[in-house]
Short mmCIF file of C-alpha atoms in Angstrom, two decimals:
data_model
loop_
_atom_site.label_atom_id
_atom_site.label_comp_id
_atom_site.label_asym_id
_atom_site.label_seq_id
_atom_site.Cartn_x
_atom_site.Cartn_y
_atom_site.Cartn_z
CA UNK A 1 -79.30 117.76 83.57
CA UNK A 2 -77.02 115.32 81.28
CA UNK A 3 -74.99 116.12 78.11
CA UNK A 4 -78.11 116.81 75.80
CA UNK A 5 -76.39 115.63 72.66
CA UNK A 6 -76.49 112.26 74.78
CA UNK A 7 -79.98 112.81 76.09
CA UNK A 8 -81.03 113.00 72.58
CA UNK A 9 -79.16 110.39 71.46
CA UNK A 10 -81.07 108.05 73.42
CA UNK A 11 -84.30 109.66 72.86
CA UNK A 12 -83.93 109.29 69.25
CA UNK A 13 -82.97 105.96 69.72
CA UNK A 14 -85.47 104.86 71.60
CA UNK A 15 -88.52 106.44 69.20
CA UNK A 16 -86.31 104.84 66.80
CA UNK A 17 -86.89 101.19 68.26
CA UNK A 18 -90.35 101.74 68.78
CA UNK A 19 -90.86 102.15 65.36
CA UNK A 20 -88.70 99.42 64.42
CA UNK A 21 -90.94 97.17 66.56
CA UNK A 22 -94.13 98.12 65.09
CA UNK A 23 -92.71 97.78 61.19
CA UNK A 24 -91.84 94.24 62.24
CA UNK A 25 -94.75 93.66 63.72
CA UNK A 26 -96.85 94.49 60.15
CA UNK A 27 -94.33 92.37 58.08
CA UNK A 28 -94.94 89.27 60.00
CA UNK A 29 -97.97 88.98 60.68
CA UNK A 30 -100.80 86.80 59.32
CA UNK A 31 -104.04 89.23 59.75
CA UNK A 32 -104.80 92.29 57.02
CA UNK A 33 -106.14 93.89 60.32
CA UNK A 34 -102.51 93.96 61.73
CA UNK A 35 -99.84 94.16 57.78
CA UNK A 36 -102.60 96.17 55.99
CA UNK A 37 -104.47 98.37 58.35
CA UNK A 38 -102.07 98.87 61.03
CA UNK A 39 -104.45 97.94 63.81
CA UNK A 40 -101.42 98.02 66.20
CA UNK A 41 -99.06 100.39 68.33
CA UNK A 42 -95.48 99.61 69.83
CA UNK A 43 -93.98 101.84 72.70
CA UNK A 44 -91.24 101.33 75.45
CA UNK A 45 -91.32 102.80 79.11
CA UNK A 46 -88.76 102.35 82.21
CA UNK A 47 -88.39 99.64 83.94
CA UNK A 48 -90.70 100.68 86.19
CA UNK A 49 -93.24 101.06 83.15
CA UNK A 50 -93.45 104.84 82.67
CA UNK A 51 -93.96 105.24 78.98
CA UNK A 52 -90.84 106.81 77.28
CA UNK A 53 -91.26 106.26 73.19
CA UNK A 54 -93.80 105.27 71.02
CA UNK A 55 -93.79 104.13 67.31
CA UNK A 56 -96.40 104.60 64.89
CA UNK A 57 -99.70 103.07 64.56
CA UNK A 58 -103.07 104.11 66.26
CA UNK A 59 -102.01 106.89 68.38
CA UNK A 60 -104.69 105.52 71.90
CA UNK A 61 -103.36 102.39 71.72
CA UNK A 62 -99.69 103.64 72.38
CA UNK A 63 -100.71 104.53 76.50
CA UNK A 64 -101.75 100.81 76.78
CA UNK A 65 -98.43 99.70 77.21
CA UNK A 66 -97.38 101.28 80.44
CA UNK A 67 -100.60 100.27 81.25
CA UNK A 68 -99.97 96.18 80.94
CA UNK A 69 -96.48 97.14 81.93
CA UNK A 70 -97.78 98.40 85.64
CA UNK A 71 -100.61 95.08 85.23
CA UNK A 72 -98.21 92.81 84.95
CA UNK A 73 -95.86 94.14 87.77
CA UNK A 74 -98.63 94.42 90.20
CA UNK A 75 -99.56 90.28 89.21
CA UNK A 76 -95.85 88.60 89.01
CA UNK A 77 -93.65 91.15 91.88
CA UNK A 78 -90.07 89.51 91.67
CA UNK A 79 -90.96 86.34 89.44
CA UNK A 80 -89.98 88.47 86.37
CA UNK A 81 -86.82 86.81 84.82
CA UNK A 82 -85.03 87.65 81.24
CA UNK A 83 -86.73 86.36 78.85
CA UNK A 84 -90.32 86.55 80.16
CA UNK A 85 -92.97 87.17 77.62
CA UNK A 86 -96.17 88.56 79.08
CA UNK A 87 -99.54 88.86 77.26
CA UNK A 88 -102.95 90.79 78.66
CA UNK A 89 -106.26 91.56 77.59
CA UNK A 90 -107.97 91.73 80.48
CA UNK A 91 -109.75 95.38 81.01
CA UNK A 92 -108.95 96.96 84.17
CA UNK A 93 -105.72 94.67 84.54
CA UNK A 94 -103.91 96.54 81.48
CA UNK A 95 -105.72 95.85 78.48
CA UNK A 96 -107.59 98.96 78.54
CA UNK A 97 -110.28 98.04 75.35
CA UNK A 98 -111.58 95.09 74.62
CA UNK A 99 -110.88 91.25 73.89
CA UNK A 100 -109.50 91.24 70.87
CA UNK A 101 -106.82 94.31 71.46
CA UNK A 102 -103.87 91.76 72.74
CA UNK A 103 -100.91 93.59 74.57
CA UNK A 104 -97.79 91.58 74.46
CA UNK A 105 -94.82 93.15 76.79
CA UNK A 106 -91.17 92.17 77.38
CA UNK A 107 -88.49 93.59 80.37
CA UNK A 108 -85.60 94.22 78.71
CA UNK A 109 -81.95 93.73 80.99
CA UNK A 110 -78.76 95.21 80.53
CA UNK A 111 -75.70 95.15 82.46
CA UNK A 112 -77.18 92.91 85.08
CA UNK A 113 -80.27 94.68 85.70
CA UNK A 114 -83.98 95.49 83.87
CA UNK A 115 -83.54 98.84 82.34
CA UNK A 116 -86.62 99.12 80.31
CA UNK A 117 -89.92 97.30 78.73
CA UNK A 118 -90.85 96.95 75.20
CA UNK A 119 -94.13 96.31 74.08
CA UNK A 120 -96.95 95.57 71.19
CA UNK A 121 -100.62 95.81 71.37
CA UNK A 122 -102.21 94.62 68.17
CA UNK A 123 -106.33 93.30 67.28
CA UNK A 124 -106.61 89.90 66.65
CA UNK A 125 -109.23 89.19 64.42
CA UNK A 126 -111.02 86.66 66.73
CA UNK A 127 -110.84 85.80 70.54
CA UNK A 128 -113.71 83.40 70.56
CA UNK A 129 -116.88 84.46 72.50
CA UNK A 130 -119.87 84.49 70.63
CA UNK A 131 -119.84 85.91 67.18
CA UNK A 132 -117.59 85.78 64.67
CA UNK A 133 -114.83 88.89 65.45
CA UNK A 134 -115.96 88.60 69.12
CA UNK A 135 -118.51 92.02 69.00
CA UNK A 136 -121.01 90.63 69.93
CA UNK A 137 -124.30 93.95 70.63
CA UNK A 138 -126.26 91.66 72.71
CA UNK A 139 -123.21 90.91 74.87
CA UNK A 140 -124.41 91.60 79.02
CA UNK A 141 -121.33 90.28 80.70
CA UNK A 142 -117.24 90.43 79.77
CA UNK A 143 -117.34 86.47 79.36
CA UNK A 144 -119.53 86.54 76.17
CA UNK A 145 -116.89 88.50 74.11
CA UNK A 146 -114.28 86.23 74.03
CA UNK A 147 -110.84 84.53 76.17
CA UNK A 148 -110.42 86.31 78.92
CA UNK A 149 -106.20 86.79 79.40
CA UNK A 150 -105.02 88.35 82.39
CA UNK A 151 -101.57 89.13 82.56
CA UNK A 152 -100.12 85.82 82.05
CA UNK A 153 -96.54 84.64 80.46
CA UNK A 154 -96.45 82.66 77.50
CA UNK A 155 -92.29 82.96 77.57
CA UNK A 156 -90.39 82.07 80.25
CA UNK A 157 -87.07 82.78 80.80
CA UNK A 158 -86.12 82.57 76.77
CA UNK A 159 -89.05 79.45 76.18
CA UNK A 160 -91.61 79.64 74.79
CA UNK A 161 -94.60 78.17 76.93
CA UNK A 162 -96.51 75.76 74.05
CA UNK A 163 -99.68 74.93 76.51
CA UNK A 164 -100.53 79.28 76.32
CA UNK A 165 -100.56 79.27 72.88
CA UNK A 166 -102.99 75.74 72.56
CA UNK A 167 -104.94 77.33 75.02
CA UNK A 168 -105.26 80.59 73.24
CA UNK A 169 -105.05 78.67 69.62
CA UNK A 170 -108.20 76.54 71.10
CA UNK A 171 -110.67 79.83 71.71
CA UNK A 172 -110.48 80.90 68.37
CA UNK A 173 -112.23 80.42 64.93
CA UNK A 174 -108.98 81.23 62.60
CA UNK A 175 -106.46 79.71 65.27
CA UNK A 176 -103.96 79.86 62.57
CA UNK A 177 -103.91 83.83 62.40
CA UNK A 178 -104.18 83.86 65.81
CA UNK A 179 -101.16 82.30 66.56
CA UNK A 180 -99.09 83.75 62.98
CA UNK A 181 -99.40 86.94 64.87
CA UNK A 182 -98.66 86.17 68.61
CA UNK A 183 -95.20 84.98 66.61
CA UNK A 184 -95.03 88.40 64.76
CA UNK A 185 -95.85 90.45 68.10
CA UNK A 186 -93.03 88.10 69.83
CA UNK A 187 -90.88 88.57 66.87
CA UNK A 188 -90.93 92.54 67.24
CA UNK A 189 -90.70 92.34 70.96
CA UNK A 190 -87.16 90.60 70.67
CA UNK A 191 -85.84 93.32 67.98
CA UNK A 192 -87.30 96.22 70.53
CA UNK A 193 -85.46 93.82 73.40
CA UNK A 194 -82.48 93.77 71.26
CA UNK A 195 -82.05 97.89 70.37
CA UNK A 196 -82.84 99.13 73.76
CA UNK A 197 -80.39 96.90 75.49
CA UNK A 198 -77.30 98.43 73.42
CA UNK A 199 -78.60 101.55 74.02
CA UNK A 200 -77.94 100.85 77.18
CA UNK A 201 -74.84 98.74 77.07
CA UNK A 202 -73.03 101.54 74.96
CA UNK A 203 -74.12 104.68 77.31
CA UNK A 204 -74.17 102.50 80.63
CA UNK A 205 -76.52 101.52 83.31
CA UNK A 206 -76.41 105.58 85.08
CA UNK A 207 -76.61 106.97 82.39
CA UNK A 208 -79.31 105.09 80.58
CA UNK A 209 -81.39 105.08 83.34
CA UNK A 210 -81.00 109.00 84.23
CA UNK A 211 -81.30 109.50 80.30
CA UNK A 212 -85.34 108.24 81.13
CA UNK A 213 -85.81 110.36 83.71
CA UNK A 214 -84.68 113.69 81.49
CA UNK A 215 -86.58 112.21 78.72
CA UNK A 216 -89.56 111.90 81.07
CA UNK A 217 -88.65 115.56 82.57
CA UNK A 218 -88.65 117.10 79.49
CA UNK A 219 -92.15 115.80 78.35
CA UNK A 220 -93.71 117.34 81.44
CA UNK A 221 -91.66 120.94 80.40
CA UNK A 222 -92.93 120.63 77.05
CA UNK A 223 -96.72 119.89 77.88
CA UNK A 224 -96.40 123.29 80.46
CA UNK A 225 -95.19 125.53 78.41
CA UNK A 226 -97.94 124.19 75.73
CA UNK A 227 -100.71 124.93 78.26
CA UNK A 228 -99.28 128.08 79.25
CA UNK A 229 -100.99 129.34 75.72
CA UNK A 230 -104.34 128.07 75.94
CA UNK A 231 -107.14 129.80 77.21
CA UNK A 232 -107.23 129.20 81.15
CA UNK A 233 -110.98 129.10 82.56
CA UNK A 234 -113.53 126.51 82.85
CA UNK A 235 -115.45 125.33 80.52
CA UNK A 236 -118.26 122.77 80.25
CA UNK A 237 -120.55 120.77 77.84
CA UNK A 238 -123.83 118.62 77.79
CA UNK A 239 -124.96 117.17 74.32
CA UNK A 240 -127.28 114.61 72.93
CA UNK A 241 -126.28 111.67 72.03
CA UNK A 242 -127.80 109.06 68.99
CA UNK A 243 -129.73 107.34 71.41
CA UNK A 244 -130.89 110.45 73.65
CA UNK A 245 -129.27 110.02 76.33
CA UNK A 246 -127.01 113.21 77.80
CA UNK A 247 -123.31 113.18 77.43
CA UNK A 248 -121.76 115.63 80.11
CA UNK A 249 -117.88 117.14 80.61
CA UNK A 250 -116.50 120.21 82.64
CA UNK A 251 -112.91 121.21 81.14
CA UNK A 252 -110.75 122.77 83.74
CA UNK A 253 -107.58 124.60 82.23
CA UNK A 254 -105.30 125.92 84.51
CA UNK A 255 -101.13 126.75 83.90
CA UNK A 256 -100.10 123.75 85.91
CA UNK A 257 -103.25 121.27 85.56
CA UNK A 258 -105.72 119.90 83.10
CA UNK A 259 -108.59 118.37 84.40
CA UNK A 260 -111.29 116.66 82.85
CA UNK A 261 -114.37 116.01 84.76
CA UNK A 262 -116.78 112.86 83.77
CA UNK A 263 -118.85 111.86 86.83
CA UNK A 264 -122.28 113.37 86.08
CA UNK A 265 -122.73 110.87 83.30
CA UNK A 266 -124.13 108.01 82.81
CA UNK A 267 -124.21 104.57 84.96
CA UNK A 268 -122.14 101.82 83.07
CA UNK A 269 -124.92 99.40 80.56
CA UNK A 270 -125.41 96.68 80.76
CA UNK A 271 -124.98 95.71 77.21
CA UNK A 272 -121.14 96.24 75.04
CA UNK A 273 -120.76 99.76 75.40
CA UNK A 274 -118.72 100.82 77.97
CA UNK A 275 -115.38 102.08 78.55
CA UNK A 276 -113.09 100.68 81.94
CA UNK A 277 -111.10 103.78 83.69
CA UNK A 278 -108.21 103.55 81.77
CA UNK A 279 -109.40 103.73 78.44
CA UNK A 280 -111.72 106.75 79.25
CA UNK A 281 -108.21 108.14 80.27
CA UNK A 282 -106.39 107.92 77.31
CA UNK A 283 -109.09 109.51 75.82
CA UNK A 284 -108.58 112.01 77.86
CA UNK A 285 -104.30 112.14 76.37
CA UNK A 286 -105.02 111.85 73.34
CA UNK A 287 -107.07 115.24 72.94
CA UNK A 288 -104.56 117.03 75.52
CA UNK A 289 -101.98 115.77 72.92
CA UNK A 290 -103.62 117.59 70.55
CA UNK A 291 -104.27 120.84 71.95
CA UNK A 292 -101.14 120.96 73.93
CA UNK A 293 -98.23 119.81 71.65
CA UNK A 294 -99.78 118.97 68.23
CA UNK A 295 -97.01 120.12 66.34
CA UNK A 296 -94.47 117.60 68.06
CA UNK A 297 -94.01 113.70 67.03
CA UNK A 298 -94.30 110.98 70.60
CA UNK A 299 -95.44 112.23 73.80
CA UNK A 300 -94.45 109.90 77.42
CA UNK A 301 -95.53 109.87 81.05
CA UNK A 302 -94.14 113.11 81.45
CA UNK A 303 -95.82 114.86 79.04
CA UNK A 304 -99.43 113.59 80.42
CA UNK A 305 -98.19 114.78 84.56
CA UNK A 306 -100.28 117.31 83.77
CA UNK A 307 -103.48 116.19 82.83
CA UNK A 308 -106.25 115.03 85.24
CA UNK A 309 -109.19 113.21 84.27
CA UNK A 310 -111.96 112.68 87.28
CA UNK A 311 -114.56 109.58 86.40
CA UNK A 312 -117.85 108.16 88.99
CA UNK A 313 -117.18 104.48 89.24
CA UNK A 314 -120.19 102.14 87.77
CA UNK A 315 -120.50 104.98 85.41
CA UNK A 316 -120.23 104.59 81.49
CA UNK A 317 -116.54 105.73 81.51
CA UNK A 318 -115.35 104.26 84.66
CA UNK A 319 -117.08 100.51 84.39
CA UNK A 320 -116.88 98.06 86.94
CA UNK A 321 -116.29 94.13 85.79
CA UNK A 322 -116.83 92.46 84.34
CA UNK A 323 -119.09 94.71 82.14
CA UNK A 324 -118.89 93.92 78.80
CA UNK A 325 -117.17 96.18 76.07
CA UNK A 326 -116.95 94.88 72.38
CA UNK A 327 -117.88 98.01 70.86
CA UNK A 328 -115.73 100.29 73.06
CA UNK A 329 -114.12 102.39 70.74
CA UNK A 330 -117.26 104.53 69.78
CA UNK A 331 -117.15 105.45 73.67
CA UNK A 332 -114.04 106.32 73.67
CA UNK A 333 -114.83 108.60 70.30
CA UNK A 334 -117.49 110.22 72.31
CA UNK A 335 -115.29 110.96 74.96
CA UNK A 336 -112.72 113.18 72.61
CA UNK A 337 -115.26 114.24 71.03
CA UNK A 338 -117.43 116.00 74.07
CA UNK A 339 -114.42 117.35 75.19
CA UNK A 340 -113.00 118.82 71.69
CA UNK A 341 -116.60 120.11 71.24
CA UNK A 342 -116.25 121.54 75.03
CA UNK A 343 -113.19 123.28 73.70
CA UNK A 344 -113.92 124.20 70.41
CA UNK A 345 -117.25 125.73 71.07
CA UNK A 346 -116.19 127.78 73.22
CA UNK A 347 -112.52 128.54 71.72
CA UNK A 348 -113.04 128.11 67.49
CA UNK A 349 -109.98 129.38 66.85
CA UNK A 350 -108.61 126.37 68.62
CA UNK A 351 -109.57 123.39 67.46
CA UNK A 352 -111.72 122.73 63.42
CA UNK A 353 -115.87 122.03 63.06
CA UNK A 354 -116.86 117.74 64.13
CA UNK A 355 -116.01 115.36 62.67
CA UNK A 356 -117.19 112.08 61.47
CA UNK A 357 -116.37 111.04 64.95
CA UNK A 358 -116.93 107.14 64.08
CA UNK A 359 -114.59 104.38 63.96
CA UNK A 360 -116.82 102.19 61.98
CA UNK A 361 -116.03 99.19 62.36
CA UNK A 362 -117.25 96.38 60.09
CA UNK A 363 -116.86 92.77 60.60
CA UNK A 364 -117.55 90.29 58.06
CA UNK A 365 -117.24 86.96 58.31
CA UNK A 366 -118.02 83.89 56.53
CA UNK A 367 -115.99 80.90 54.05
CA UNK A 368 -114.35 81.68 51.15
CA UNK A 369 -116.32 80.54 48.43
CA UNK A 370 -112.59 80.14 46.36
CA UNK A 371 -111.79 77.88 48.67
CA UNK A 372 -114.09 76.98 51.59
CA UNK A 373 -111.32 78.53 54.14
CA UNK A 374 -112.64 80.55 56.77
CA UNK A 375 -112.18 84.48 56.80
CA UNK A 376 -112.98 87.25 59.08
CA UNK A 377 -112.36 91.06 58.14
CA UNK A 378 -112.63 93.49 60.34
CA UNK A 379 -112.07 97.16 58.42
CA UNK A 380 -112.35 100.82 60.52
CA UNK A 381 -113.71 103.15 58.50
CA UNK A 382 -112.38 106.88 57.00
CA UNK A 383 -114.49 109.67 56.73
CA UNK A 384 -114.86 113.94 56.34
CA UNK A 385 -112.63 115.98 58.58
CA UNK A 386 -114.47 119.45 59.89
CA UNK A 387 -113.42 122.74 58.44
CA UNK A 388 -111.62 125.29 60.62
CA UNK A 389 -110.67 129.33 60.45
CA UNK A 390 -108.22 128.67 57.64
CA UNK A 391 -109.76 126.05 55.28
CA UNK A 392 -111.99 123.40 54.33
CA UNK A 393 -111.73 119.90 56.34
CA UNK A 394 -109.77 117.17 54.75
CA UNK A 395 -111.84 114.37 53.17
CA UNK A 396 -111.57 110.64 53.52
CA UNK A 397 -109.44 110.00 56.38
CA UNK A 398 -109.82 108.39 59.75
CA UNK A 399 -110.76 109.32 63.05
CA UNK A 400 -109.20 111.54 65.13
CA UNK A 401 -106.98 108.76 67.42
CA UNK A 402 -107.03 106.10 64.80
CA UNK A 403 -103.99 107.59 63.86
CA UNK A 404 -101.90 105.52 61.36
CA UNK A 405 -104.17 103.22 59.90
CA UNK A 406 -105.28 102.55 56.24
CA UNK A 407 -107.43 100.88 54.17
CA UNK A 408 -107.21 97.45 53.68
CA UNK A 409 -106.77 96.78 49.74
CA UNK A 410 -109.53 96.38 47.47
CA UNK A 411 -107.37 93.40 45.67
CA UNK A 412 -106.19 91.72 49.33
CA UNK A 413 -109.60 91.32 50.48
CA UNK A 414 -111.27 90.10 47.28
CA UNK A 415 -108.49 87.39 47.44
CA UNK A 416 -108.34 86.74 51.26
CA UNK A 417 -112.34 86.97 51.94
CA UNK A 418 -113.71 86.16 48.81
CA UNK A 419 -116.10 88.81 48.40
CA UNK A 420 -116.09 91.82 45.66
CA UNK A 421 -115.60 95.50 46.95
CA UNK A 422 -118.00 96.53 44.04
CA UNK A 423 -117.24 100.64 45.16
CA UNK A 424 -114.89 103.26 46.76
CA UNK A 425 -115.94 106.49 46.71
CA UNK A 426 -116.10 110.42 47.95
CA UNK A 427 -119.73 111.06 50.01
CA UNK A 428 -121.14 113.86 47.69
CA UNK A 429 -123.83 114.53 50.09
CA UNK A 430 -124.85 117.96 50.88
CA UNK A 431 -123.72 119.19 54.23
CA UNK A 432 -120.71 120.97 56.03
CA UNK A 433 -121.16 124.62 54.43
CA UNK A 434 -119.72 127.69 55.68
CA UNK A 435 -117.12 129.81 55.00
CA UNK A 436 -115.28 126.93 54.80
CA UNK A 437 -116.73 123.13 53.93
CA UNK A 438 -116.35 120.52 55.71
CA UNK A 439 -114.96 117.45 54.17
CA UNK A 440 -116.32 114.81 52.43
CA UNK A 441 -117.49 111.61 53.91
CA UNK A 442 -116.41 107.81 52.02
CA UNK A 443 -118.57 105.15 50.57
CA UNK A 444 -117.70 101.82 50.25
CA UNK A 445 -119.85 98.72 49.02
CA UNK A 446 -119.21 95.40 49.37
CA UNK A 447 -121.05 92.71 47.57
CA UNK A 448 -121.33 89.26 49.21
CA UNK A 449 -120.63 86.16 46.76
CA UNK A 450 -121.61 83.55 49.68
CA UNK A 451 -123.71 83.74 52.75
CA UNK A 452 -122.20 85.73 55.61
CA UNK A 453 -122.37 87.72 58.99
CA UNK A 454 -122.24 91.10 59.39
CA UNK A 455 -121.17 92.90 62.88
CA UNK A 456 -120.97 96.90 62.58
CA UNK A 457 -120.20 99.41 65.09
CA UNK A 458 -120.93 103.26 64.12
CA UNK A 459 -122.16 106.25 66.09
CA UNK A 460 -123.15 109.51 64.93
CA UNK A 461 -126.07 107.70 62.83
CA UNK A 462 -128.46 110.12 63.73
CA UNK A 463 -126.87 113.37 65.35
CA UNK A 464 -124.09 114.48 62.22
CA UNK A 465 -121.05 116.12 62.87
CA UNK A 466 -121.06 120.11 64.48
CA UNK A 467 -120.91 122.80 62.55
CA UNK A 468 -118.32 126.03 64.24
CA UNK A 469 -118.86 129.61 64.32
CA UNK A 470 -121.77 129.44 62.28
CA UNK A 471 -121.22 126.44 59.94
CA UNK A 472 -123.15 124.09 59.47
CA UNK A 473 -123.08 120.52 60.30
CA UNK A 474 -122.00 117.62 58.59
CA UNK A 475 -124.13 114.33 57.70
CA UNK A 476 -124.70 111.29 60.22
CA UNK A 477 -122.82 108.18 59.19
CA UNK A 478 -124.73 104.84 58.25
CA UNK A 479 -124.43 101.09 57.33
CA UNK A 480 -127.22 99.93 55.37
CA UNK A 481 -127.28 96.14 54.05
CA UNK A 482 -129.16 96.25 50.40
CA UNK A 483 -130.83 92.77 49.89
CA UNK A 484 -130.87 91.01 46.71
CA UNK A 485 -135.09 91.56 46.55
CA UNK A 486 -134.60 95.23 46.73
CA UNK A 487 -135.06 96.07 50.56
CA UNK A 488 -132.81 98.10 52.50
CA UNK A 489 -131.89 97.93 56.22
CA UNK A 490 -129.96 100.50 58.36
CA UNK A 491 -128.03 99.41 61.31
CA UNK A 492 -125.55 101.72 63.24
CA UNK A 493 -124.65 98.58 66.09
CA UNK A 494 -125.12 95.25 65.65
CA UNK A 495 -123.25 91.50 65.44
CA UNK A 496 -124.74 88.36 63.93
CA UNK A 497 -126.42 89.93 60.73
CA UNK A 498 -127.03 87.44 57.95
CA UNK A 499 -126.24 88.40 54.73
CA UNK A 500 -127.56 86.32 52.26
CA UNK A 501 -125.18 85.93 48.79
CA UNK A 502 -125.34 88.77 46.60
CA UNK A 503 -126.61 90.81 49.80
CA UNK A 504 -124.82 94.08 49.67
CA UNK A 505 -123.01 96.30 52.11
CA UNK A 506 -123.15 99.72 52.28
CA UNK A 507 -121.05 102.37 54.08
CA UNK A 508 -121.32 106.03 54.09
CA UNK A 509 -119.01 107.62 56.37
CA UNK A 510 -120.30 112.02 57.17
CA UNK A 511 -119.44 114.92 55.52
CA UNK A 512 -117.65 117.07 58.25
CA UNK A 513 -119.26 120.35 59.60
CA UNK A 514 -118.66 123.65 58.25
CA UNK A 515 -116.48 126.87 59.85
CA UNK A 516 -117.82 130.50 59.63
CA UNK A 517 -121.63 131.95 58.35
CA UNK A 518 -122.35 131.23 54.52
CA UNK A 519 -123.05 135.22 54.14
CA UNK A 520 -119.32 135.89 54.44
CA UNK A 521 -116.97 137.66 51.59
CA UNK A 522 -115.21 134.56 51.86
CA UNK A 523 -118.06 132.24 51.28
CA UNK A 524 -118.65 129.51 49.12
#
C-alpha cells in the first residue's frame, strides 16, 4: 500500500479538480438550466475510464462520464491525442440519458503518457427534434428527438473543429446558447486537465497511477463494509404505475454482492418513455450509494463493484436503438423508487417513506414579448419527502437522485423569458399523516405574457407517495393549465401544448408519505 497521506492528498486533489470543473461550467454557461439550476455534472476517470472522482451537481450525471470515456475508447482506439476533446449524447454510446444531455470528455497527458480523463455533462436547452426543448411526447423513435451525437471530436490536438460547431448550431433552435454552453464545457475540461496534470507531474507517473488503483480499492472495501451492515436476504416488490401497468423488482443482498433483477418488466414502449441499460444501472447505483454509504461524499468505480444489475434486452429498462427516450428521467425515477420501496417495506427503519418521486421536467418556449428573442425555459420541480423513523419529511427538496440542483430565481426567469412567475409557495394539502408527517410539496404558477408552448414530464400523478409503518399516503403531483376563460386542463406527460396570452401553468408537487400510525402516543 502507498503512503496513506499521499493517497489522501491525491484523492482530495482529484475531488477538488472535479468541483472546480463544475464551478467553471456554472460560471461560464449561457443557459439558466446550467448556471442557475445546475443541471450538470463533472467527473474524473483513470486512463481506462474507471471513475475515480466526482463533483457536485446531479449525482446520476457523474456515472455518465466513465461510460462516455469507454465509448470514446471503443470508437477511436489509438486515434486519441493530447488536446483532443470528444462529445456524445447517444444513449447507447456513452450518452446514457436523452439527447439534451451532452457529455464532453478529454484525455489528460502528463510525463508523456495518458494518465486520466476529465469530463463534464450539461443539459442543452434545445438539440432540435419535433418540439422546442427536444422532449417530444409523441416521439416514436430517437430520430424525432433531436440531433444524435455518437462519440465525435470537437477539438483535435488542441484545435477547435469549427465545422462541428456549425453542424450542432444548425440543429438547434437556440444556436447561441448551444455554442455558449459548449464553450463553457470546453473551459471546464481545460481547467480539470490542468489540475490533474499538475498532480501527476508532482508525484510522478507510477505513484499517481498506483494511487488511482488504491482509491478504487478503498472504494470497494468501503462498499463491502456498508453491505455487511445491511439486512441480508431476498426481497421483491410489484408496484402499479399511473398508467395501470406493473413494475417488478427483486433485490438480493449478500455480504459481497447487491443484485437488482429487473427482467420481469414490460417491453420497451413505442413512445419516449424508455431507459437504455446504462441509465437503469445508474439508477441502481444511486440507491446502492444511499444505502451502503449515505454519509460519505463521493463514490467511484471500485465502490460500485459489488452491485449487479440484471435486465432484459428489449424491455423498458434495457431499450434497444432507436427507442425514443426524451422522458427517460421519469422512468429512471421509477426504478430508483421501486428499489427504495422494496427494501423500505421489508425494513422500515432502513429508508424513509415515499417522496413525491418525479423530476417534474417543465419546458416553456416562445418569444420574449419584450425583445422578441426565442427562449426555452427548462426547470425541474421540488416536492415533499417522506417521513422516517425519527421525524417529519423534508419539504420542497428536489427528487432523490437529482442532487445539487436549484430553483431558477423568479427574477431571472422573468427577465430572460418574458413571462411572470406569479406564485411560489408550499403545498398545504392534507396528506402524509402519521406519527411523523410527510414533507410539504411545492406550488409554482407561471403566467404567460405572450403565446407559448408547454412540455411537461410528471409521474405519480395518480398514485400518491406511499406511507410506511402504518403512515398515510402523500398526495399526487399535478400540472394544470388555467386558461383565460377559467377552464382547466390537467396534464402529466405532454409536449407542444399551446398556451394563449394570459394562460397560467400551475405546478403542484406532492406531499411525502407519513411514517407510523396516527394513533401512536407520539402522534401529531
